[in-house]
PDB file of C-alpha atoms and ligand atoms in Angstrom:
ATOM      1  CA  MET A   1      42.216  26.471 -57.299  1.00 75.00           C
ATOM      2  CA  PRO A   2      42.768  23.467 -59.426  1.00 80.00           C
ATOM      3  CA  PRO A   3      43.924  20.366 -57.556  1.00 88.00           C
ATOM      4  CA  PRO A   4      47.698  20.061 -57.462  1.00 94.00           C
ATOM      5  CA  ARG A   5      49.196  18.288 -60.546  1.00 97.00           C
ATOM      6  CA  VAL A   6      52.821  17.585 -61.637  1.00 98.00           C
ATOM      7  CA  LEU A   7      54.525  16.154 -64.699  1.00 98.00           C
ATOM      8  CA  ALA A   8      56.372  12.919 -64.093  1.00 98.00           C
ATOM      9  CA  PHE A   9      58.696  11.054 -66.268  1.00 98.00           C
ATOM     10  CA  ASP A  10      60.618   7.702 -66.131  1.00 95.00           C
ATOM     11  CA  ALA A  11      63.316   7.528 -68.598  1.00 94.00           C
ATOM     12  CA  GLY A  12      64.570   3.921 -69.395  1.00 84.00           C
ATOM     13  CA  GLY A  13      67.127   2.854 -72.018  1.00 78.00           C
ATOM     14  CA  THR A  14      64.858   2.703 -74.854  1.00 84.00           C
ATOM     15  CA  LYS A  15      61.708   4.516 -73.868  1.00 90.00           C
ATOM     16  CA  LEU A  16      60.423   7.625 -72.065  1.00 95.00           C
ATOM     17  CA  LEU A  17      57.220   7.245 -70.137  1.00 96.00           C
ATOM     18  CA  GLY A  18      55.544  10.339 -68.967  1.00 98.00           C
ATOM     19  CA  GLY A  19      52.379  11.441 -67.407  1.00 98.00           C
ATOM     20  CA  VAL A  20      50.404  13.963 -65.357  1.00 98.00           C
ATOM     21  CA  VAL A  21      50.321  12.718 -61.686  1.00 98.00           C
ATOM     22  CA  GLY A  22      47.950  13.848 -58.851  1.00 97.00           C
ATOM     23  CA  ALA A  23      48.931  14.147 -55.278  1.00 95.00           C
ATOM     24  CA  ASP A  24      47.873  10.603 -54.436  1.00 95.00           C
ATOM     25  CA  GLY A  25      49.787   9.049 -57.403  1.00 96.00           C
ATOM     26  CA  GLU A  26      46.840   8.892 -59.812  1.00 96.00           C
ATOM     27  CA  ILE A  27      48.025   9.145 -63.461  1.00 96.00           C
ATOM     28  CA  GLU A  28      45.781  11.346 -65.644  1.00 94.00           C
ATOM     29  CA  ARG A  29      47.485  11.498 -68.928  1.00 93.00           C
ATOM     30  CA  ARG A  30      50.245   9.574 -70.433  1.00 96.00           C
ATOM     31  CA  VAL A  31      52.858   9.809 -73.200  1.00 97.00           C
ATOM     32  CA  LEU A  32      55.319   7.311 -74.494  1.00 96.00           C
ATOM     33  CA  ARG A  33      58.300   8.151 -76.562  1.00 97.00           C
ATOM     34  CA  GLY A  34      61.086   5.940 -78.012  1.00 95.00           C
ATOM     35  CA  ILE A  35      64.430   7.394 -77.133  1.00 94.00           C
ATOM     36  CA  ALA A  36      66.907   4.682 -78.056  1.00 90.00           C
ATOM     37  CA  GLY A  37      70.175   5.987 -79.595  1.00 91.00           C
ATOM     38  CA  LEU A  38      69.295   9.683 -79.380  1.00 94.00           C
ATOM     39  CA  THR A  39      71.931  12.408 -78.862  1.00 95.00           C
ATOM     40  CA  ARG A  40      71.707  14.378 -75.700  1.00 96.00           C
ATOM     41  CA  ASP A  41      70.164  17.327 -77.457  1.00 96.00           C
ATOM     42  CA  ALA A  42      67.658  15.187 -79.339  1.00 97.00           C
ATOM     43  CA  LEU A  43      66.771  13.465 -76.061  1.00 97.00           C
ATOM     44  CA  LEU A  44      66.256  16.768 -74.181  1.00 97.00           C
ATOM     45  CA  GLU A  45      64.131  18.004 -77.112  1.00 97.00           C
ATOM     46  CA  THR A  46      61.992  14.863 -76.819  1.00 97.00           C
ATOM     47  CA  ILE A  47      61.557  15.361 -73.154  1.00 97.00           C
ATOM     48  CA  CYS A  48      60.404  19.023 -73.762  1.00 97.00           C
ATOM     49  CA  GLU A  49      58.034  17.917 -76.548  1.00 97.00           C
ATOM     50  CA  ALA A  50      56.486  15.333 -74.265  1.00 98.00           C
ATOM     51  CA  ALA A  51      56.215  17.902 -71.552  1.00 98.00           C
ATOM     52  CA  GLU A  52      54.448  20.337 -73.732  1.00 97.00           C
ATOM     53  CA  LYS A  53      51.967  17.601 -74.942  1.00 97.00           C
ATOM     54  CA  LEU A  54      51.056  16.831 -71.291  1.00 97.00           C
ATOM     55  CA  ARG A  55      50.801  20.525 -70.321  1.00 96.00           C
ATOM     56  CA  GLU A  56      48.132  21.010 -73.113  1.00 94.00           C
ATOM     57  CA  GLY A  57      45.805  19.167 -70.899  1.00 88.00           C
ATOM     58  CA  ALA A  58      47.202  20.253 -67.478  1.00 91.00           C
ATOM     59  CA  PRO A  59      48.254  23.890 -67.688  1.00 87.00           C
ATOM     60  CA  HIS A  60      48.707  24.382 -64.005  1.00 92.00           C
ATOM     61  CA  VAL A  61      51.372  21.797 -63.159  1.00 96.00           C
ATOM     62  CA  LEU A  62      53.438  22.747 -60.129  1.00 97.00           C
ATOM     63  CA  ALA A  63      56.662  20.807 -60.699  1.00 97.00           C
ATOM     64  CA  ALA A  64      58.158  17.887 -62.665  1.00 98.00           C
ATOM     65  CA  GLY A  65      59.750  14.781 -61.464  1.00 98.00           C
ATOM     66  CA  PHE A  66      62.261  12.499 -63.252  1.00 98.00           C
ATOM     67  CA  GLY A  67      63.587   9.016 -62.729  1.00 96.00           C
ATOM     68  CA  ILE A  68      66.779   8.518 -64.999  1.00 94.00           C
ATOM     69  CA  PRO A  69      68.965   5.419 -65.363  1.00 90.00           C
ATOM     70  CA  SER A  70      72.177   7.067 -64.008  1.00 90.00           C
ATOM     71  CA  THR A  71      74.452   7.407 -60.909  1.00 90.00           C
ATOM     72  CA  ILE A  72      74.143  10.745 -59.548  1.00 92.00           C
ATOM     73  CA  ASP A  73      76.522  13.019 -57.586  1.00 93.00           C
ATOM     74  CA  ARG A  74      74.255  15.222 -55.364  1.00 89.00           C
ATOM     75  CA  ARG A  75      77.197  17.377 -54.239  1.00 90.00           C
ATOM     76  CA  SER A  76      77.805  18.611 -57.803  1.00 92.00           C
ATOM     77  CA  GLY A  77      74.155  18.300 -59.050  1.00 92.00           C
ATOM     78  CA  ARG A  78      75.240  16.214 -61.935  1.00 94.00           C
ATOM     79  CA  SER A  79      74.329  12.721 -63.418  1.00 94.00           C
ATOM     80  CA  VAL A  80      77.700  10.953 -63.587  1.00 93.00           C
ATOM     81  CA  GLN A  81      77.425   7.716 -65.416  1.00 89.00           C
ATOM     82  CA  SER A  82      74.473   6.397 -67.351  1.00 86.00           C
ATOM     83  CA  VAL A  83      74.913   3.186 -69.269  1.00 76.00           C
ATOM     84  CA  HIS A  84      71.870   3.595 -71.601  1.00 79.00           C
ATOM     85  CA  LEU A  85      71.391   7.370 -72.063  1.00 90.00           C
ATOM     86  CA  PRO A  86      73.820  10.286 -72.998  1.00 93.00           C
ATOM     87  CA  PHE A  87      73.687  11.745 -69.510  1.00 94.00           C
ATOM     88  CA  ASP A  88      77.277  11.188 -68.427  1.00 93.00           C
ATOM     89  CA  ASP A  89      78.654  14.074 -66.420  1.00 94.00           C
ATOM     90  CA  PHE A  90      75.593  16.379 -67.029  1.00 96.00           C
ATOM     91  CA  ALA A  91      73.843  18.916 -64.793  1.00 96.00           C
ATOM     92  CA  PHE A  92      70.497  17.179 -65.513  1.00 96.00           C
ATOM     93  CA  GLY A  93      68.365  18.993 -62.916  1.00 95.00           C
ATOM     94  CA  ALA A  94      69.359  22.459 -63.746  1.00 96.00           C
ATOM     95  CA  GLU A  95      69.189  22.027 -67.276  1.00 96.00           C
ATOM     96  CA  ILE A  96      65.640  20.605 -67.148  1.00 97.00           C
ATOM     97  CA  GLU A  97      64.516  23.228 -64.824  1.00 96.00           C
ATOM     98  CA  ASP A  98      65.687  25.793 -67.308  1.00 97.00           C
ATOM     99  CA  ARG A  99      63.998  24.234 -70.239  1.00 97.00           C
ATOM    100  CA  LEU A 100      60.643  23.451 -68.493  1.00 97.00           C
ATOM    101  CA  GLY A 101      60.459  26.563 -66.281  1.00 96.00           C
ATOM    102  CA  LEU A 102      59.336  24.307 -63.377  1.00 96.00           C
ATOM    103  CA  PRO A 103      60.995  23.118 -60.161  1.00 96.00           C
ATOM    104  CA  VAL A 104      62.288  19.660 -60.953  1.00 97.00           C
ATOM    105  CA  ALA A 105      62.626  16.634 -58.607  1.00 96.00           C
ATOM    106  CA  TRP A 106      65.060  14.032 -59.973  1.00 96.00           C
ATOM    107  CA  ASP A 107      66.857  10.823 -58.937  1.00 95.00           C
ATOM    108  CA  ASN A 108      68.036   7.577 -60.105  1.00 92.00           C
ATOM    109  CA  ASP A 109      65.204   5.421 -61.755  1.00 92.00           C
ATOM    110  CA  ALA A 110      65.448   2.741 -59.064  1.00 94.00           C
ATOM    111  CA  ASN A 111      65.175   5.274 -56.262  1.00 95.00           C
ATOM    112  CA  ALA A 112      62.060   6.714 -57.884  1.00 96.00           C
ATOM    113  CA  ALA A 113      60.496   3.281 -58.268  1.00 95.00           C
ATOM    114  CA  LEU A 114      61.202   2.523 -54.671  1.00 97.00           C
ATOM    115  CA  PHE A 115      59.659   5.782 -53.582  1.00 96.00           C
ATOM    116  CA  GLY A 116      56.610   4.755 -55.499  1.00 96.00           C
ATOM    117  CA  GLU A 117      56.517   1.319 -53.844  1.00 97.00           C
ATOM    118  CA  LEU A 118      57.048   2.950 -50.441  1.00 96.00           C
ATOM    119  CA  ARG A 119      53.961   5.303 -50.716  1.00 95.00           C
ATOM    120  CA  LEU A 120      51.508   3.158 -52.857  1.00 96.00           C
ATOM    121  CA  GLY A 121      52.938  -0.358 -53.470  1.00 96.00           C
ATOM    122  CA  ALA A 122      54.588  -3.325 -51.931  1.00 96.00           C
ATOM    123  CA  ALA A 123      56.434  -1.383 -49.339  1.00 96.00           C
ATOM    124  CA  ARG A 124      53.568   0.646 -47.911  1.00 95.00           C
ATOM    125  CA  GLY A 125      54.046   1.010 -44.143  1.00 94.00           C
ATOM    126  CA  ALA A 126      57.597  -0.514 -44.227  1.00 96.00           C
ATOM    127  CA  SER A 127      60.538   1.390 -42.953  1.00 96.00           C
ATOM    128  CA  GLU A 128      63.672  -0.680 -43.984  1.00 97.00           C
ATOM    129  CA  VAL A 129      63.372  -1.650 -47.386  1.00 98.00           C
ATOM    130  CA  VAL A 130      65.403  -2.966 -50.253  1.00 98.00           C
ATOM    131  CA  MET A 131      64.380  -2.844 -53.907  1.00 97.00           C
ATOM    132  CA  LEU A 132      65.942  -4.640 -56.844  1.00 97.00           C
ATOM    133  CA  THR A 133      64.781  -4.099 -60.397  1.00 93.00           C
ATOM    134  CA  VAL A 134      65.875  -6.983 -62.625  1.00 92.00           C
ATOM    135  CA  GLY A 135      65.738  -6.275 -66.278  1.00 87.00           C
ATOM    136  CA  THR A 136      68.558  -6.091 -68.885  1.00 84.00           C
ATOM    137  CA  GLY A 137      70.661  -4.939 -65.953  1.00 87.00           C
ATOM    138  CA  ILE A 138      69.935  -4.978 -62.177  1.00 92.00           C
ATOM    139  CA  GLY A 139      69.158  -1.680 -60.444  1.00 91.00           C
ATOM    140  CA  GLY A 140      68.723  -1.333 -56.767  1.00 96.00           C
ATOM    141  CA  ALA A 141      67.557   1.174 -54.123  1.00 97.00           C
ATOM    142  CA  LEU A 142      67.404   1.402 -50.361  1.00 98.00           C
ATOM    143  CA  ALA A 143      65.158   2.997 -47.853  1.00 97.00           C
ATOM    144  CA  PHE A 144      65.810   3.360 -44.111  1.00 97.00           C
ATOM    145  CA  GLY A 145      63.473   4.975 -41.749  1.00 96.00           C
ATOM    146  CA  GLY A 146      61.083   5.112 -44.669  1.00 94.00           C
ATOM    147  CA  ARG A 147      63.401   7.548 -46.460  1.00 93.00           C
ATOM    148  CA  ILE A 148      65.399   6.821 -49.583  1.00 94.00           C
ATOM    149  CA  TYR A 149      69.162   6.187 -48.669  1.00 95.00           C
ATOM    150  CA  ARG A 150      71.400   7.979 -51.179  1.00 93.00           C
ATOM    151  CA  GLY A 151      74.911   7.456 -49.678  1.00 93.00           C
ATOM    152  CA  SER A 152      77.657  10.052 -49.028  1.00 92.00           C
ATOM    153  CA  SER A 153      77.475  11.497 -52.652  1.00 88.00           C
ATOM    154  CA  GLY A 154      74.091  10.245 -54.006  1.00 88.00           C
ATOM    155  CA  ALA A 155      75.214   7.006 -55.803  1.00 88.00           C
ATOM    156  CA  ALA A 156      74.174   4.345 -53.150  1.00 93.00           C
ATOM    157  CA  GLY A 157      71.995   1.409 -53.958  1.00 94.00           C
ATOM    158  CA  GLU A 158      73.818  -0.144 -56.953  1.00 93.00           C
ATOM    159  CA  LEU A 159      72.893  -3.573 -55.629  1.00 96.00           C
ATOM    160  CA  GLY A 160      73.302  -5.275 -59.110  1.00 95.00           C
ATOM    161  CA  HIS A 161      77.042  -4.641 -58.756  1.00 94.00           C
ATOM    162  CA  ILE A 162      77.437  -6.620 -55.467  1.00 94.00           C
ATOM    163  CA  PRO A 163      80.034  -9.299 -56.423  1.00 94.00           C
ATOM    164  CA  VAL A 164      78.576 -12.831 -56.019  1.00 93.00           C
ATOM    165  CA  ASP A 165      81.386 -14.763 -57.676  1.00 94.00           C
ATOM    166  CA  SER A 166      84.812 -12.987 -57.374  1.00 93.00           C
ATOM    167  CA  ASP A 167      86.233 -14.894 -60.369  1.00 94.00           C
ATOM    168  CA  GLY A 168      82.918 -14.808 -62.315  1.00 94.00           C
ATOM    169  CA  PRO A 169      82.395 -13.293 -65.739  1.00 94.00           C
ATOM    170  CA  PRO A 170      83.209  -9.635 -66.516  1.00 95.00           C
ATOM    171  CA  CYS A 171      80.144  -7.221 -65.680  1.00 93.00           C
ATOM    172  CA  GLN A 172      78.370  -5.277 -68.272  1.00 85.00           C
ATOM    173  CA  GLY A 173      77.734  -1.594 -69.030  1.00 76.00           C
ATOM    174  CA  GLY A 174      80.982  -0.026 -67.877  1.00 79.00           C
ATOM    175  CA  CYS A 175      81.158  -1.777 -64.601  1.00 87.00           C
ATOM    176  CA  PRO A 176      84.768  -2.801 -63.991  1.00 92.00           C
ATOM    177  CA  GLY A 177      83.701  -5.682 -61.677  1.00 94.00           C
ATOM    178  CA  ARG A 178      83.500  -9.378 -62.179  1.00 96.00           C
ATOM    179  CA  GLY A 179      80.879 -11.894 -61.129  1.00 96.00           C
ATOM    180  CA  CYS A 180      78.531  -9.128 -60.076  1.00 96.00           C
ATOM    181  CA  LEU A 181      74.825 -10.049 -59.353  1.00 96.00           C
ATOM    182  CA  GLU A 182      74.002  -8.189 -62.682  1.00 95.00           C
ATOM    183  CA  ALA A 183      76.573 -10.391 -64.509  1.00 96.00           C
ATOM    184  CA  LEU A 184      74.865 -13.507 -63.178  1.00 96.00           C
ATOM    185  CA  ALA A 185      71.189 -13.030 -62.787  1.00 96.00           C
ATOM    186  CA  SER A 186      70.098 -10.150 -64.886  1.00 94.00           C
ATOM    187  CA  GLY A 187      67.949 -10.557 -68.000  1.00 93.00           C
ATOM    188  CA  ALA A 188      71.085 -10.482 -70.177  1.00 92.00           C
ATOM    189  CA  ALA A 189      72.648 -13.159 -67.995  1.00 95.00           C
ATOM    190  CA  ILE A 190      69.570 -15.289 -68.399  1.00 96.00           C
ATOM    191  CA  GLY A 191      69.677 -14.922 -72.192  1.00 96.00           C
ATOM    192  CA  ARG A 192      73.441 -15.992 -72.124  1.00 95.00           C
ATOM    193  CA  GLU A 193      72.636 -19.076 -69.964  1.00 96.00           C
ATOM    194  CA  GLY A 194      69.603 -19.856 -72.242  1.00 97.00           C
ATOM    195  CA  ALA A 195      72.038 -19.919 -75.186  1.00 97.00           C
ATOM    196  CA  THR A 196      74.139 -22.434 -73.453  1.00 96.00           C
ATOM    197  CA  VAL A 197      71.244 -24.694 -72.407  1.00 95.00           C
ATOM    198  CA  ALA A 198      69.839 -24.366 -76.065  1.00 95.00           C
ATOM    199  CA  SER A 199      73.092 -25.816 -77.577  1.00 95.00           C
ATOM    200  CA  ALA A 200      73.460 -28.384 -74.938  1.00 94.00           C
ATOM    201  CA  ALA A 201      69.705 -29.528 -75.281  1.00 91.00           C
ATOM    202  CA  PRO A 202      68.788 -28.984 -78.960  1.00 92.00           C
ATOM    203  CA  ASP A 203      65.653 -31.114 -78.592  1.00 91.00           C
ATOM    204  CA  SER A 204      64.312 -28.974 -75.844  1.00 91.00           C
ATOM    205  CA  ALA A 205      61.769 -26.208 -76.638  1.00 94.00           C
ATOM    206  CA  LEU A 206      64.416 -23.596 -75.979  1.00 95.00           C
ATOM    207  CA  GLY A 207      66.971 -25.508 -78.347  1.00 94.00           C
ATOM    208  CA  ARG A 208      64.348 -25.629 -81.065  1.00 95.00           C
ATOM    209  CA  ALA A 209      63.301 -21.968 -80.616  1.00 96.00           C
ATOM    210  CA  VAL A 210      66.955 -20.866 -80.997  1.00 95.00           C
ATOM    211  CA  ALA A 211      67.465 -23.227 -83.981  1.00 95.00           C
ATOM    212  CA  ASP A 212      64.452 -21.643 -85.652  1.00 95.00           C
ATOM    213  CA  GLY A 213      66.234 -18.225 -85.379  1.00 95.00           C
ATOM    214  CA  ARG A 214      64.910 -16.757 -82.121  1.00 95.00           C
ATOM    215  CA  GLU A 215      67.399 -14.905 -79.986  1.00 94.00           C
ATOM    216  CA  ALA A 216      68.148 -16.684 -76.696  1.00 93.00           C
ATOM    217  CA  SER A 217      67.037 -13.608 -74.651  1.00 93.00           C
ATOM    218  CA  GLY A 218      65.653 -13.453 -71.124  1.00 93.00           C
ATOM    219  CA  VAL A 219      62.303 -12.746 -72.725  1.00 94.00           C
ATOM    220  CA  LEU A 220      62.386 -15.995 -74.688  1.00 96.00           C
ATOM    221  CA  VAL A 221      63.594 -18.095 -71.662  1.00 96.00           C
ATOM    222  CA  THR A 222      60.800 -16.710 -69.525  1.00 96.00           C
ATOM    223  CA  GLU A 223      58.162 -17.257 -72.062  1.00 96.00           C
ATOM    224  CA  LEU A 224      59.147 -20.902 -72.614  1.00 97.00           C
ATOM    225  CA  ALA A 225      59.663 -21.531 -68.932  1.00 97.00           C
ATOM    226  CA  LEU A 226      56.160 -20.301 -68.240  1.00 97.00           C
ATOM    227  CA  GLU A 227      54.972 -22.781 -70.679  1.00 96.00           C
ATOM    228  CA  GLY A 228      56.785 -25.521 -68.836  1.00 96.00           C
ATOM    229  CA  ASP A 229      59.982 -26.191 -70.843  1.00 95.00           C
ATOM    230  CA  PRO A 230      62.361 -27.927 -68.286  1.00 94.00           C
ATOM    231  CA  GLY A 231      65.414 -26.341 -69.893  1.00 94.00           C
ATOM    232  CA  ALA A 232      64.175 -22.783 -69.753  1.00 96.00           C
ATOM    233  CA  MET A 233      62.900 -23.559 -66.127  1.00 96.00           C
ATOM    234  CA  SER A 234      66.264 -24.723 -65.162  1.00 96.00           C
ATOM    235  CA  VAL A 235      67.935 -21.474 -66.518  1.00 96.00           C
ATOM    236  CA  LEU A 236      65.459 -19.396 -64.273  1.00 97.00           C
ATOM    237  CA  GLU A 237      66.096 -21.569 -61.405  1.00 97.00           C
ATOM    238  CA  LEU A 238      69.839 -20.998 -61.705  1.00 97.00           C
ATOM    239  CA  ALA A 239      69.352 -17.198 -62.023  1.00 97.00           C
ATOM    240  CA  GLY A 240      66.940 -17.172 -59.062  1.00 97.00           C
ATOM    241  CA  GLU A 241      69.531 -19.095 -56.852  1.00 97.00           C
ATOM    242  CA  ARG A 242      72.246 -16.503 -57.836  1.00 97.00           C
ATOM    243  CA  LEU A 243      69.861 -13.799 -56.957  1.00 97.00           C
ATOM    244  CA  GLY A 244      69.075 -15.521 -53.580  1.00 97.00           C
ATOM    245  CA  ALA A 245      72.912 -15.565 -52.910  1.00 96.00           C
ATOM    246  CA  GLY A 246      72.899 -11.754 -53.545  1.00 97.00           C
ATOM    247  CA  LEU A 247      69.915 -11.317 -51.283  1.00 97.00           C
ATOM    248  CA  ALA A 248      71.479 -13.291 -48.550  1.00 97.00           C
ATOM    249  CA  GLY A 249      74.365 -10.839 -48.521  1.00 96.00           C
ATOM    250  CA  ILE A 250      71.974  -7.930 -48.565  1.00 96.00           C
ATOM    251  CA  ALA A 251      70.007  -9.447 -45.733  1.00 97.00           C
ATOM    252  CA  ASN A 252      73.001  -9.891 -43.573  1.00 96.00           C
ATOM    253  CA  ALA A 253      74.228  -6.420 -44.225  1.00 96.00           C
ATOM    254  CA  LEU A 254      71.039  -4.577 -43.843  1.00 96.00           C
ATOM    255  CA  ASP A 255      68.441  -6.634 -42.013  1.00 96.00           C
ATOM    256  CA  PRO A 256      65.648  -5.128 -44.101  1.00 97.00           C
ATOM    257  CA  GLU A 257      61.897  -5.811 -43.421  1.00 96.00           C
ATOM    258  CA  VAL A 258      61.192  -6.324 -46.912  1.00 97.00           C
ATOM    259  CA  ILE A 259      63.080  -6.973 -50.209  1.00 98.00           C
ATOM    260  CA  ILE A 260      61.016  -5.913 -53.342  1.00 97.00           C
ATOM    261  CA  VAL A 261      61.916  -7.417 -56.684  1.00 96.00           C
ATOM    262  CA  GLY A 262      60.636  -5.617 -59.749  1.00 93.00           C
ATOM    263  CA  GLY A 263      61.592  -5.016 -63.356  1.00 89.00           C
ATOM    264  CA  GLY A 264      60.887  -6.846 -66.614  1.00 86.00           C
ATOM    265  CA  ALA A 265      62.395 -10.134 -65.436  1.00 89.00           C
ATOM    266  CA  MET A 266      59.494 -10.479 -62.837  1.00 90.00           C
ATOM    267  CA  ARG A 267      57.298 -11.721 -65.650  1.00 91.00           C
ATOM    268  CA  ALA A 268      58.884 -14.978 -64.493  1.00 93.00           C
ATOM    269  CA  GLY A 269      57.218 -14.468 -61.149  1.00 94.00           C
ATOM    270  CA  GLU A 270      57.758 -17.365 -58.621  1.00 96.00           C
ATOM    271  CA  LEU A 271      60.084 -19.264 -61.169  1.00 97.00           C
ATOM    272  CA  LEU A 272      62.640 -16.570 -60.237  1.00 96.00           C
ATOM    273  CA  LEU A 273      61.564 -15.535 -56.713  1.00 97.00           C
ATOM    274  CA  GLY A 274      61.016 -19.132 -55.285  1.00 97.00           C
ATOM    275  CA  PRO A 275      64.682 -20.274 -55.830  1.00 98.00           C
ATOM    276  CA  ALA A 276      65.895 -16.843 -54.622  1.00 98.00           C
ATOM    277  CA  ARG A 277      63.833 -17.036 -51.377  1.00 97.00           C
ATOM    278  CA  ARG A 278      65.029 -20.763 -50.846  1.00 97.00           C
ATOM    279  CA  VAL A 279      68.704 -19.733 -51.152  1.00 97.00           C
ATOM    280  CA  LEU A 280      68.208 -16.673 -48.997  1.00 97.00           C
ATOM    281  CA  ALA A 281      66.675 -18.863 -46.285  1.00 96.00           C
ATOM    282  CA  GLU A 282      69.591 -21.381 -46.456  1.00 96.00           C
ATOM    283  CA  ARG A 283      72.373 -19.073 -46.572  1.00 96.00           C
ATOM    284  CA  ALA A 284      71.564 -15.831 -44.592  1.00 96.00           C
ATOM    285  CA  LEU A 285      72.179 -15.578 -40.899  1.00 95.00           C
ATOM    286  CA  ARG A 286      69.258 -15.667 -38.448  1.00 94.00           C
ATOM    287  CA  PRO A 287      67.114 -13.804 -37.655  1.00 92.00           C
ATOM    288  CA  ALA A 288      67.260 -11.769 -40.929  1.00 89.00           C
ATOM    289  CA  SER A 289      66.939 -15.112 -42.783  1.00 88.00           C
ATOM    290  CA  GLU A 290      63.705 -15.899 -41.115  1.00 90.00           C
ATOM    291  CA  ARG A 291      62.274 -12.510 -40.811  1.00 92.00           C
ATOM    292  CA  VAL A 292      62.839 -10.812 -44.214  1.00 96.00           C
ATOM    293  CA  ARG A 293      59.843 -10.875 -46.722  1.00 96.00           C
ATOM    294  CA  VAL A 294      60.942 -11.229 -50.401  1.00 97.00           C
ATOM    295  CA  THR A 295      58.066 -10.056 -52.554  1.00 96.00           C
ATOM    296  CA  ALA A 296      57.255  -8.788 -56.193  1.00 95.00           C
ATOM    297  CA  ALA A 297      56.898  -5.130 -56.832  1.00 95.00           C
ATOM    298  CA  GLU A 298      53.236  -4.069 -57.092  1.00 96.00           C
ATOM    299  CA  LEU A 299      53.260  -0.926 -59.362  1.00 95.00           C
ATOM    300  CA  GLY A 300      54.844  -2.561 -62.389  1.00 88.00           C
ATOM    301  CA  GLU A 301      56.064  -0.355 -65.148  1.00 87.00           C
ATOM    302  CA  VAL A 302      54.557   2.832 -63.760  1.00 92.00           C
ATOM    303  CA  ALA A 303      56.524   2.591 -60.397  1.00 93.00           C
ATOM    304  CA  GLY A 304      59.163   4.967 -61.445  1.00 94.00           C
ATOM    305  CA  MET A 305      56.988   7.500 -63.101  1.00 96.00           C
ATOM    306  CA  VAL A 306      54.598   7.533 -60.051  1.00 97.00           C
ATOM    307  CA  GLY A 307      57.536   7.696 -57.697  1.00 97.00           C
ATOM    308  CA  ALA A 308      58.978  10.689 -59.667  1.00 97.00           C
ATOM    309  CA  GLY A 309      55.537  12.324 -59.565  1.00 97.00           C
ATOM    310  CA  LEU A 310      55.181  11.899 -55.801  1.00 97.00           C
ATOM    311  CA  ALA A 311      58.744  13.359 -55.371  1.00 96.00           C
ATOM    312  CA  ALA A 312      57.729  16.357 -57.517  1.00 97.00           C
ATOM    313  CA  HIS A 313      54.710  16.900 -55.317  1.00 96.00           C
ATOM    314  CA  GLU A 314      56.913  16.706 -52.257  1.00 95.00           C
ATOM    315  CA  LEU A 315      59.196  19.296 -53.820  1.00 95.00           C
ATOM    316  CA  ALA A 316      56.276  21.601 -54.656  1.00 95.00           C
ATOM    317  CA  ARG A 317      54.954  21.426 -51.162  1.00 93.00           C
ATOM    318  CA  GLY A 318      58.323  22.291 -49.699  1.00 89.00           C
ATOM    319  CA  GLY A 319      59.241  21.066 -46.226  1.00 73.00           C
ATOM    320  CA  GLU A 320      62.049  19.123 -44.662  1.00 73.00           C
ATOM    321  CA  ARG A 321      62.453  16.306 -47.157  1.00 76.00           C
ATOM    322  CA  ALA A 322      61.733  18.265 -50.384  1.00 79.00           C
ATOM    323  CA  GLU A 323      65.274  19.513 -51.188  1.00 80.00           C
ATOM    324  CA  ALA A 324      66.637  16.007 -51.110  1.00 83.00           C
ATOM    325  CA  TRP A 325      65.077  15.480 -54.538  1.00 86.00           C
ATOM    326  CA  ARG A 326      66.892  18.380 -56.209  1.00 84.00           C
TER     327      ARG A 326
HETATM  328 ZN1   ZN B   1      79.016  -4.950 -61.911  1.00 85.90          ZN
END
């Protein structure tokens, strides 16, 4: 008998990362495909082509796992609202099972990433865990008793859409809210704040870079902040403080052991996490404010793929928790 292997995929807004994953989360083969702007049919074809490519070297896979950037209604088995991919109101799991001829474990991408961190990353051994993924937007996931918490319909964990400022700017990506954490502390928000600082301080490194034609993005702000530009550092400090205000609310509501922060914005590291920890400690109630650990994710960009792979192994093994992934 060959050792058990599964296919695993993490579909982001612009790229699909896939691999063959072993039972302990080891990645044996990888594929990367650009998927920005594809129609649903073209995206499904790309997934199938990538799966075929992976199966050439792993013909005996038992199942496939997927993390997708969408809210999910487990009662109907459909992905409901996906900001970046054409998966609105779509029976994703059934369609993919049909196309691949494999049992498919699937979930929101943040849930998949948290599952990876629970098993192999920053939440190993923890029971009550909150994860935020700070990128263009802010995703979130929750685990209680060491198990992913999905809410009454499957859509829980959208922590980026907790209001931090009820009169704040309109949120993005189809969210009807205002002043959500995502509107104030995401990569997109960091870019907007960066543009403001660039025009207010044209002689700063940030101001000069923007005058030279670079986009005032979260990536640029982070790059210059890591080089020590005070203007860029102040933008990250403000975003970190806003993140901390959101984390204080989360800590008060849920009293987690650990809050994990991942996503592309974590290239900024302590420049973002330091102010977030400080504001959390100042504003949350005791004992949560003293007890909760705020830490960077450990698995990086493969967290979602590894988590989806471990979920697929769970599904293939069967047992009590397996069906929760379908
Ligand atoms: Zn929102």
